[in-house]
Short mmCIF file of C-alpha atoms and ligand atoms in Angstrom, two decimals:
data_model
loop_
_atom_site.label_atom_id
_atom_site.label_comp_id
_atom_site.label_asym_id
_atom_site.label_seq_id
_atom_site.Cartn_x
_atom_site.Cartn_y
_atom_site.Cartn_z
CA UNK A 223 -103.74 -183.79 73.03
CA UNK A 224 -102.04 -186.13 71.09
CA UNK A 225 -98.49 -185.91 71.78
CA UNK A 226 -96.02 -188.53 71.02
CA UNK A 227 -92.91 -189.32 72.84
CA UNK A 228 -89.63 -189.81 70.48
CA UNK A 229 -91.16 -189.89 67.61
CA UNK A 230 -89.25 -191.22 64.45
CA UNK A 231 -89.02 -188.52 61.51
CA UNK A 232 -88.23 -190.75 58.84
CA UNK A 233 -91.23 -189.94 56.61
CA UNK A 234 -91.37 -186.76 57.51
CA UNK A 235 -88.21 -185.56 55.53
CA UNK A 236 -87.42 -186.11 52.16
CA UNK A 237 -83.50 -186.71 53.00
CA UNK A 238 -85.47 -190.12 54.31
CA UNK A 239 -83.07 -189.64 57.49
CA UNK A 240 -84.26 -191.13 60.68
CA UNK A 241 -83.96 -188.89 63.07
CA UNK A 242 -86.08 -188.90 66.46
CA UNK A 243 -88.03 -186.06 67.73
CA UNK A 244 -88.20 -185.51 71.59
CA UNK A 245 -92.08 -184.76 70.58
CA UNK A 246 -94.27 -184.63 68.12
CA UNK A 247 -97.86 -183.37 67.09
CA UNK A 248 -99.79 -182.94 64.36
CA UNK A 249 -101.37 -179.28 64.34
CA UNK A 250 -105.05 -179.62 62.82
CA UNK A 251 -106.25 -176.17 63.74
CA UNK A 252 -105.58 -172.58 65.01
CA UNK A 253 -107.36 -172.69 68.46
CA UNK A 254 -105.20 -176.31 69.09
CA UNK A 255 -101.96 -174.31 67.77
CA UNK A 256 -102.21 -171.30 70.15
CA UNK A 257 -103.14 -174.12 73.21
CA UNK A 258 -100.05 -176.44 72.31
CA UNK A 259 -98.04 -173.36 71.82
CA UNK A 260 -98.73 -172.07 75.44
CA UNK A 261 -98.69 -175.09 77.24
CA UNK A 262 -95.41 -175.54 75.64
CA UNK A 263 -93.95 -172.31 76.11
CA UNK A 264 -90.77 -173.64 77.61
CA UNK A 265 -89.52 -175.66 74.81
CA UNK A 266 -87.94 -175.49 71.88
CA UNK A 267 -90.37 -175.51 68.91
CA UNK A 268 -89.44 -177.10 65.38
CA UNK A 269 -91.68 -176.12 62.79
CA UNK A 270 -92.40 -179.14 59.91
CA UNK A 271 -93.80 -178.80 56.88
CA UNK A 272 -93.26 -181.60 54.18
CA UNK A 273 -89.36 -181.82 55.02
CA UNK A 274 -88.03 -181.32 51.98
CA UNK A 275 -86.34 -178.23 52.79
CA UNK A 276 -84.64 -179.58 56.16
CA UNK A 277 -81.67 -181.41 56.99
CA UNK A 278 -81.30 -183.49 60.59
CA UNK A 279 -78.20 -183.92 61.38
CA UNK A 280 -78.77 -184.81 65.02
CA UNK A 281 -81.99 -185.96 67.93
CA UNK A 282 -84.56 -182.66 67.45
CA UNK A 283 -84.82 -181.81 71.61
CA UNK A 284 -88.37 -179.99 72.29
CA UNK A 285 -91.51 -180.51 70.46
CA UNK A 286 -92.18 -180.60 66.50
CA UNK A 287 -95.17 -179.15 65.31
CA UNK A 288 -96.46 -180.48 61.85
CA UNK A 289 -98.64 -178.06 60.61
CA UNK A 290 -101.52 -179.74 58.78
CA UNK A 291 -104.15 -176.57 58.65
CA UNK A 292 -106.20 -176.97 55.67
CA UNK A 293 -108.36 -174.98 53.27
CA UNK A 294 -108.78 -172.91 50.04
CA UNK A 295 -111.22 -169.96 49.60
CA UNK A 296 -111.53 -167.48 46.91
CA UNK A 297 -112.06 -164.42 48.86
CA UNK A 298 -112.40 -161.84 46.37
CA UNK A 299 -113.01 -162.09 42.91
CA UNK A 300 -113.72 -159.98 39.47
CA UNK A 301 -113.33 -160.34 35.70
CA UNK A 302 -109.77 -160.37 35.55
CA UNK A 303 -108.43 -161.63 38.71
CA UNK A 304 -109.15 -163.50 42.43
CA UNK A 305 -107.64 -163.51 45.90
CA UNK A 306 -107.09 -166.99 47.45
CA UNK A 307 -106.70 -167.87 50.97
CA UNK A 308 -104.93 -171.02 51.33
CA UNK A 309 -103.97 -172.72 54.89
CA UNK A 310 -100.42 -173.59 55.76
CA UNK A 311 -101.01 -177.57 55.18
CA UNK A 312 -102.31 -177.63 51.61
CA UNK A 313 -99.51 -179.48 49.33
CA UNK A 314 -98.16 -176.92 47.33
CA UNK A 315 -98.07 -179.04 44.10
CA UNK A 316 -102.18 -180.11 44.63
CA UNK A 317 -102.42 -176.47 45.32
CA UNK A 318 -100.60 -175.58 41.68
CA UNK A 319 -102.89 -178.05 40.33
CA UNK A 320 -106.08 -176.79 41.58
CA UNK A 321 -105.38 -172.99 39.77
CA UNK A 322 -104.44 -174.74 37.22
CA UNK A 323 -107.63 -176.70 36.42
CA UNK A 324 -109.80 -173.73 37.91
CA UNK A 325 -108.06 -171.50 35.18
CA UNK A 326 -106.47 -168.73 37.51
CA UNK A 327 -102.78 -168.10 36.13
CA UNK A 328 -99.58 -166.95 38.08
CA UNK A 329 -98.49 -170.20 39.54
CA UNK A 330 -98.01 -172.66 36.70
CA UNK A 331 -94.48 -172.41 36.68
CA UNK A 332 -94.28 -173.42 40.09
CA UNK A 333 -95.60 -176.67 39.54
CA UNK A 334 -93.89 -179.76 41.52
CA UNK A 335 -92.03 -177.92 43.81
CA UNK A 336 -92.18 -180.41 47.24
CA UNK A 337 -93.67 -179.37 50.18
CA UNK A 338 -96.45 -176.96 52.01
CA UNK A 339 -97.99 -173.82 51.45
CA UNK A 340 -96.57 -172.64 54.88
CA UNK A 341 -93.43 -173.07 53.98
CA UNK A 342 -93.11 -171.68 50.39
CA UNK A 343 -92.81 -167.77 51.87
CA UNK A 344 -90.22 -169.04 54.30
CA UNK A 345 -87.51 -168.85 51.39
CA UNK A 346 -89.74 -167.52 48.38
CA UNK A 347 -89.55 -170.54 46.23
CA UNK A 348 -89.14 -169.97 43.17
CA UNK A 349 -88.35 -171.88 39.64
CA UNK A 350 -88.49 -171.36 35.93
CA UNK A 351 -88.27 -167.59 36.02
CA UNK A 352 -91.32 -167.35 39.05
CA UNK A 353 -91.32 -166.42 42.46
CA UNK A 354 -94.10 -166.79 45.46
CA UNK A 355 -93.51 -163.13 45.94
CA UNK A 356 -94.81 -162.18 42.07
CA UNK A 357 -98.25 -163.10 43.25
CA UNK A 358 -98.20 -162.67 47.12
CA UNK A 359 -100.03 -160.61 49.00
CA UNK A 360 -99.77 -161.61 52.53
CA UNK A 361 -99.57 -164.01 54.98
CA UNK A 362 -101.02 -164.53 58.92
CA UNK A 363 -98.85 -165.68 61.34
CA UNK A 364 -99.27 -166.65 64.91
CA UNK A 365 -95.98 -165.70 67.13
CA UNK A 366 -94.82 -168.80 68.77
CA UNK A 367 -94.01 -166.83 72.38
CA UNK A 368 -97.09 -165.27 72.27
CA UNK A 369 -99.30 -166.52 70.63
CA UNK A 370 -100.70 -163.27 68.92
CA UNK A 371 -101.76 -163.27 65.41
CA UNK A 372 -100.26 -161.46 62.89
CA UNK A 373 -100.30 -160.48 59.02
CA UNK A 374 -97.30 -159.72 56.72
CA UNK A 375 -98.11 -158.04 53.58
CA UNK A 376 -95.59 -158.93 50.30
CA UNK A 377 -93.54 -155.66 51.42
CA UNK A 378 -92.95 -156.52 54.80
CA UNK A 379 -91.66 -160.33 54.08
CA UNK A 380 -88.57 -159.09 53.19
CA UNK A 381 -88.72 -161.39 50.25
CA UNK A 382 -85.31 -162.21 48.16
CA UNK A 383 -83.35 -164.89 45.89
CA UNK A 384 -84.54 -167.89 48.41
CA UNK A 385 -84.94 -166.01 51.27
CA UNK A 386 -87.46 -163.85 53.41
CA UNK A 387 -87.50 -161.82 56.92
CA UNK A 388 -89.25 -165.69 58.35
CA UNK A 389 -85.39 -167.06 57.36
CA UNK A 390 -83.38 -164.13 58.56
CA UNK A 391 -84.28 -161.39 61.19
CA UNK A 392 -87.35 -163.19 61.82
CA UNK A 393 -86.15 -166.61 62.26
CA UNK A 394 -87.92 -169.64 64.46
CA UNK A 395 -90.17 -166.43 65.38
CA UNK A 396 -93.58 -166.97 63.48
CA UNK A 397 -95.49 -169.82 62.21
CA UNK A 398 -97.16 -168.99 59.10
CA UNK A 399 -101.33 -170.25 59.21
CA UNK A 400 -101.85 -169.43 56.07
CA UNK A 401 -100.83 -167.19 52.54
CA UNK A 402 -103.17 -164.78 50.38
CA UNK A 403 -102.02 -164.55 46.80
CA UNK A 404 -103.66 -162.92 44.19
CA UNK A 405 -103.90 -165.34 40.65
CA UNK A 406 -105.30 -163.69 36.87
CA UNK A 407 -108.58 -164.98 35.72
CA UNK A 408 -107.80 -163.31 32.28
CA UNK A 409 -104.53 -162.08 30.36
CA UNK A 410 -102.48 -164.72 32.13
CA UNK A 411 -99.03 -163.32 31.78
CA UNK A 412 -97.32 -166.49 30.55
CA UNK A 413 -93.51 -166.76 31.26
CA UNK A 414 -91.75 -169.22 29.05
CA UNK A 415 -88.75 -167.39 29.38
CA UNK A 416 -86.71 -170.76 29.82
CA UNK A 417 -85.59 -172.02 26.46
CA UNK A 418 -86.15 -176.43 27.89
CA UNK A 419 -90.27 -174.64 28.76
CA UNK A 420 -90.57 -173.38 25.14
CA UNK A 421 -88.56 -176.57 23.97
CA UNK A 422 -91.02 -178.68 25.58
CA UNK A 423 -94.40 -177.09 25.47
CA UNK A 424 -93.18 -177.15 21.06
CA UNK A 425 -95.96 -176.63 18.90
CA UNK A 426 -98.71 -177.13 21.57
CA UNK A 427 -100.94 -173.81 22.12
CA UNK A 428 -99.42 -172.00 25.55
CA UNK A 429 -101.84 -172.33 28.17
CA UNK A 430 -101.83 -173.08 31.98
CA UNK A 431 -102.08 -176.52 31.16
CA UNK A 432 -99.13 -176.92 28.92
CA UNK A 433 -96.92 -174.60 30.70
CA UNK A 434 -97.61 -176.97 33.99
CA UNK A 435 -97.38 -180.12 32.37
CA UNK A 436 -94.24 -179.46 30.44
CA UNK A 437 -92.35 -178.10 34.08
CA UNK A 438 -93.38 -181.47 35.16
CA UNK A 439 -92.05 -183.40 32.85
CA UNK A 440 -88.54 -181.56 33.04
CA UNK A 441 -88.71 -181.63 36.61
CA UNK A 442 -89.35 -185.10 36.79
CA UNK A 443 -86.21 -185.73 33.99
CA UNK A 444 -83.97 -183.79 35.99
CA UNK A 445 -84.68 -184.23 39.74
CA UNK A 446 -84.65 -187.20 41.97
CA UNK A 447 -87.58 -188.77 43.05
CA UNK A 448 -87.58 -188.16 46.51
CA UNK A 449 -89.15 -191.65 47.26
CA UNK A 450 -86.56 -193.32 45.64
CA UNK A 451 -83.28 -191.38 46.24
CA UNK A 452 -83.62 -188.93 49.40
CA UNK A 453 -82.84 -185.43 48.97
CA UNK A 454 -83.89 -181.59 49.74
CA UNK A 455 -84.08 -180.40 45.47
CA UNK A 456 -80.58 -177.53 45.47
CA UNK A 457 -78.68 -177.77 48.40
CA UNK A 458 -77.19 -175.14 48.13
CA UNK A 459 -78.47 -171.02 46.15
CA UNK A 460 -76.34 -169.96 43.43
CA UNK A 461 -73.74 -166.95 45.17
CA UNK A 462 -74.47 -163.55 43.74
CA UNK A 463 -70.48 -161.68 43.14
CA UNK A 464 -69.75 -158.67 41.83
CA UNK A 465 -68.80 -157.65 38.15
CA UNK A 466 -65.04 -157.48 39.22
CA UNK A 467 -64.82 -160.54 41.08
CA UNK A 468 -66.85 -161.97 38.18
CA UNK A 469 -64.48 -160.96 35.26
CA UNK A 470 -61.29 -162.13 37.35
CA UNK A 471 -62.80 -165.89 37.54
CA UNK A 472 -64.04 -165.74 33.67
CA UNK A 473 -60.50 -165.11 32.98
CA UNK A 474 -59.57 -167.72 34.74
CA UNK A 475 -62.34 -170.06 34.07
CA UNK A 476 -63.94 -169.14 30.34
CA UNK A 477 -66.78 -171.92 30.65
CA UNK A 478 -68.00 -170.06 33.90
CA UNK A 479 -71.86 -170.23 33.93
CA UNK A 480 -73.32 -167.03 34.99
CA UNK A 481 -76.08 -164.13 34.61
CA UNK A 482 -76.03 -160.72 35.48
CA UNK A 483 -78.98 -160.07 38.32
CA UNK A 484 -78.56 -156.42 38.39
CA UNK A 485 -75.97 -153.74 38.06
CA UNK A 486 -72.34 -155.11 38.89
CA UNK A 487 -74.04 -157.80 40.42
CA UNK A 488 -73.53 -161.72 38.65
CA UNK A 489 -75.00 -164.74 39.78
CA UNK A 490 -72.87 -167.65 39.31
CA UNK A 491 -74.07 -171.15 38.92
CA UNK A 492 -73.45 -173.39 42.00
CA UNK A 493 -73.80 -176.39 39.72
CA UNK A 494 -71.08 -175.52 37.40
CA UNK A 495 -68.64 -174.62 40.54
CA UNK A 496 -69.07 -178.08 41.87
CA UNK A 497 -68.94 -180.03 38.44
CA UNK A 498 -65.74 -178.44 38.28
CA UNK A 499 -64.38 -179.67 40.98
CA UNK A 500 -65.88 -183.30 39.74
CA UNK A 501 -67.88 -183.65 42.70
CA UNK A 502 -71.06 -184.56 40.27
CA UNK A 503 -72.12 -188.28 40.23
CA UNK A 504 -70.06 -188.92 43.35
CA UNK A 505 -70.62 -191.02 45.87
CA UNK A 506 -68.91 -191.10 49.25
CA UNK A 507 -69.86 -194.09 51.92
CA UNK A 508 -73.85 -193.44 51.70
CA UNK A 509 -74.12 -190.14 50.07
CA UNK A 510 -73.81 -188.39 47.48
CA UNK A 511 -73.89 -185.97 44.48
CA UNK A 512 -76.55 -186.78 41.88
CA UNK A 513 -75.46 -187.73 38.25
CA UNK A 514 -77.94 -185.80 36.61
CA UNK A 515 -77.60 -181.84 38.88
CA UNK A 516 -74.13 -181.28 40.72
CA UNK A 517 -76.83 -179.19 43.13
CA UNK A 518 -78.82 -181.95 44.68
CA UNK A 519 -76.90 -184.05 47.76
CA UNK A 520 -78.19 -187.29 48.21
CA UNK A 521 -78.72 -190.32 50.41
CA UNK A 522 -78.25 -193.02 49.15
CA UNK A 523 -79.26 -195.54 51.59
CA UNK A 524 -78.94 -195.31 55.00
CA UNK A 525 -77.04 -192.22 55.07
CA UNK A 526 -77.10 -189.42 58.38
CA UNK A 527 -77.85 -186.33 58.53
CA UNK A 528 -74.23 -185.75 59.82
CA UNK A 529 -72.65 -187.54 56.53
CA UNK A 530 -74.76 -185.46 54.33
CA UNK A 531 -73.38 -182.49 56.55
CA UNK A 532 -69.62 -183.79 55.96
CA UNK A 533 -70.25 -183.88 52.24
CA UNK A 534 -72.09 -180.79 51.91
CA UNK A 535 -68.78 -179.02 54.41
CA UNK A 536 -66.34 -180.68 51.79
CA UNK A 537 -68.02 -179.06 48.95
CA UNK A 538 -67.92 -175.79 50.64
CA UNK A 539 -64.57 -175.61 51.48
CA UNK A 540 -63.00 -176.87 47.97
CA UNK A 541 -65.08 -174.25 45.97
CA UNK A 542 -63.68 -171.38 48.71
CA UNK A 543 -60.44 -173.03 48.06
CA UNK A 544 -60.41 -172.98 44.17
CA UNK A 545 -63.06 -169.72 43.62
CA UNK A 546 -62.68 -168.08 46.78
CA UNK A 547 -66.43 -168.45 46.60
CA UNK A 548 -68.60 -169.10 49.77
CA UNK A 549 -71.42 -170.63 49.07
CA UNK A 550 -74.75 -170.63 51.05
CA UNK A 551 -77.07 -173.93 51.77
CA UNK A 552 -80.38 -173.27 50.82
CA UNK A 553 -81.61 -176.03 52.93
CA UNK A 554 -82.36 -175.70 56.50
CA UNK A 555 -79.69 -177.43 58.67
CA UNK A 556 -80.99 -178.32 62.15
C1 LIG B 41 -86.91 -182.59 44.60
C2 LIG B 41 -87.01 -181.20 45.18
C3 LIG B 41 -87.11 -180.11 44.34
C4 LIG B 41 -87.22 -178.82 44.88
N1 LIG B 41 -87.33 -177.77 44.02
C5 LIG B 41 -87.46 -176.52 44.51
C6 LIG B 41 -87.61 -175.41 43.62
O1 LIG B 41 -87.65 -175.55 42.41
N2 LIG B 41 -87.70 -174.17 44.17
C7 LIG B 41 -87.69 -173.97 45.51
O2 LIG B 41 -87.79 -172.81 45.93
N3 LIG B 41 -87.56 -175.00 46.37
C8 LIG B 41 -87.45 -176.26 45.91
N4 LIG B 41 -87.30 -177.32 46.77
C9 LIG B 41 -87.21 -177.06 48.22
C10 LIG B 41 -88.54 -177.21 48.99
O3 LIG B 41 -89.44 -178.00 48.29
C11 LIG B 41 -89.19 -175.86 49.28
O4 LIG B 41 -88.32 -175.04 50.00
C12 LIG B 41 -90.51 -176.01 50.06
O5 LIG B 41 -91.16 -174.77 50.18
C13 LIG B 41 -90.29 -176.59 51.45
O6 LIG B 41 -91.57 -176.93 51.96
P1 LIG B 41 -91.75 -177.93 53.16
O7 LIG B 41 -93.18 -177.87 53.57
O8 LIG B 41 -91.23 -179.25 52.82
O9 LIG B 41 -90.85 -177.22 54.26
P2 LIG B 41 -89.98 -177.91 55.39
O10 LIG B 41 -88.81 -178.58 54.78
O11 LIG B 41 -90.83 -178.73 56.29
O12 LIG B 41 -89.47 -176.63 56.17
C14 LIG B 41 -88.55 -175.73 55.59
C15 LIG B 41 -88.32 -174.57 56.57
O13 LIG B 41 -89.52 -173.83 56.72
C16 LIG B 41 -89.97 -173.85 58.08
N5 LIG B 41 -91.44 -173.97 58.01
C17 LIG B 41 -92.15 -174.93 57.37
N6 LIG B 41 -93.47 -174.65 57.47
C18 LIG B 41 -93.58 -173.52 58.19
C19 LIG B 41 -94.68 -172.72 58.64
N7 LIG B 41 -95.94 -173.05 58.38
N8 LIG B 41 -94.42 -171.61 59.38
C20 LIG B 41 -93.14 -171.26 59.69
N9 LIG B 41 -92.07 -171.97 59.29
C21 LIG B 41 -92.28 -173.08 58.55
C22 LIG B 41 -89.29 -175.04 58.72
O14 LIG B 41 -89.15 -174.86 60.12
C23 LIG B 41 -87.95 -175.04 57.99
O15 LIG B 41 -87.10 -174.08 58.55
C24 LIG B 41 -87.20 -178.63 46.28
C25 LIG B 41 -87.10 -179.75 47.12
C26 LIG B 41 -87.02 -181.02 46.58
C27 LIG B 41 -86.95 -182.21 47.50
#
């Protein structure tokens, strides 16, 4: 087995931070998984997928599996819909654009979102009014203690607003192999519920296609490009209040940006709480806040995991100070 010793993770995140890994391997299939799994029983295990969820902020002890299963099979199909199978490696984003030029409809508005398909249940990514969960059915799972197999149907994942039973009860308990999702064939159900979608997509005919391609194109005005300015996309969720603690701070703050999620329940925009405070466009030593989304922290060159950390701590604590608001990374702080 190929393991290697100290092992630099610098292109494996998408912070760009160079942090070293006690050990390293690159999982190519389930039989070498459950082996390396065993025969490392006593260590700590890091799961990677595309690292642009993850911040380092110090060495990773213990052995980091990349997971680099691959594969894509329609395993059921009719006249109006299919089941895919897709392994835990796949690039999300080639994986968007494969439905997309096959024709199958439910994922289009999830197009360019970084990463693997392993890692999209872990917090139920989600963007323009679409979550993994809205066409999930299940996913296997090999425990990493014991190397028994197991599937989670939608139910049972515990799914939420960037988050799942893999990122809370369950946590650093499963590795996920591979996701099942079920994708229309016919009677897509477009959503172009976001007015810059229908803005974008203008007078061209709604389709797969143009739903994809316009996401893309607002994603790619709005975000960083990861190979040019490191960073993990929101760093931290938007906090969900309730209706009282919401109408207090509109009082005080009439430019609020909010929606109501459910009954007495108001999800405030993180982005607006830390424009506020003036934090966007910042920069302080080697990191930053980018000019163009007060959500996304970045590195500006040569940055640590720990300075991100300090910057992302400092943001925290002003917006508790001023809106008596704790907010919630969304990244995954190791
Ligand atoms: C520019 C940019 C834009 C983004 N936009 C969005 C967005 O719109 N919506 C959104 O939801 N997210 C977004 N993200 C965040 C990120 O892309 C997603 O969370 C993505 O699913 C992470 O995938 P990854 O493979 O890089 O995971 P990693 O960063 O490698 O891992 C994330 C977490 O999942 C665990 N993990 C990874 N793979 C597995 C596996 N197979 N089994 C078990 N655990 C695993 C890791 O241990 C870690 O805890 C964005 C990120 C960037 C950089």
């Amino acid at each position: 087995m190929d393991i290697k010793s100290n092992y630099s993770l610098e292109k494996s995140n998408t912070f760009g931070l160079n942090v070293v890994s006690e050990s390293f391997y690159i999982v190519k299939n389930l039989k070498d998984l459950k082996n390396i799994l065993w025969e490392n029983r006593a260590k700590k295990i890091t799961v990677l997928g595309g690292g642009s969820n993850i911040l380092f902020t110090k060495f990773l002890d213990g052995l980091c599996l990349k997971i680099d299963l691959k594969g894509i099979d329609i395993i059921e199909e009719n006249k109006n819909n299919v089941v895919i199978n897709v392994m835990a490696g796949e690039n999300w984003h080639d994986f968007v654009q494969w439905c997309v030029n096959k024709g199958f409809g439910g994922v289009e508005n999830l197009s360019l979102i970084p990463g693997l398909v392993g890692a999209a249940p872990i917090q139920n990514i989600g963007a323009y009014g679409v979550e993994l969960k809205d066409i999930f059915i299940s996913c296997n799972t090999v425990n990493i203690k014991d190397q028994t197999e197991k599937e989670f149907d939608q139910k049972n994942c515990l799914f939420g607003y960037r988050t799942s039973r893999f990122k809370t009860i369950d946590k650093n308990i499963y590795i996920i192999t591979s996701i099942k999702i079920r994708l229309t064939k016919e009677k897509h159900k477009y959503n172009i519920s976001y007015g810059s979608v229908k803005q974008e997509i203008g007078n061209r005919e709604i389709n797969l296609e143009s739903i994809s391609k316009a996401i893309i194109k607002i994603r790619k005005s709005k975000l960083p490009d990861t190979n040019i300015l490191g960073n993990c996309g929101s760093f931290f969720k938007n906090p969900v209040i309730n209706e009282s603690k919401y109408f207090e701070l509109k009082k005080k703050f009439p430019s609020l940006s909010a929606f109501k999620v459910e009954k007495n329940q108001y999800k405030i925009s993180a982005a607006w709480l830390i424009e506020f405070l003036k934090y966007k466009g910042r920069s302080i030593g080697n990191v930053g806040v980018y000019k163009n989304q007060a959500l996304v922290l970045v590195n500006l060159g040569g940055a640590t995991g720990k300075e991100l950390l300090t910057l992302a701590n400092k943001i925290t604590s002003e917006v508790y100070n001023n809106f008596k608001i704790t907010l919630q990374p969304e990244v995954e702080i190791l």
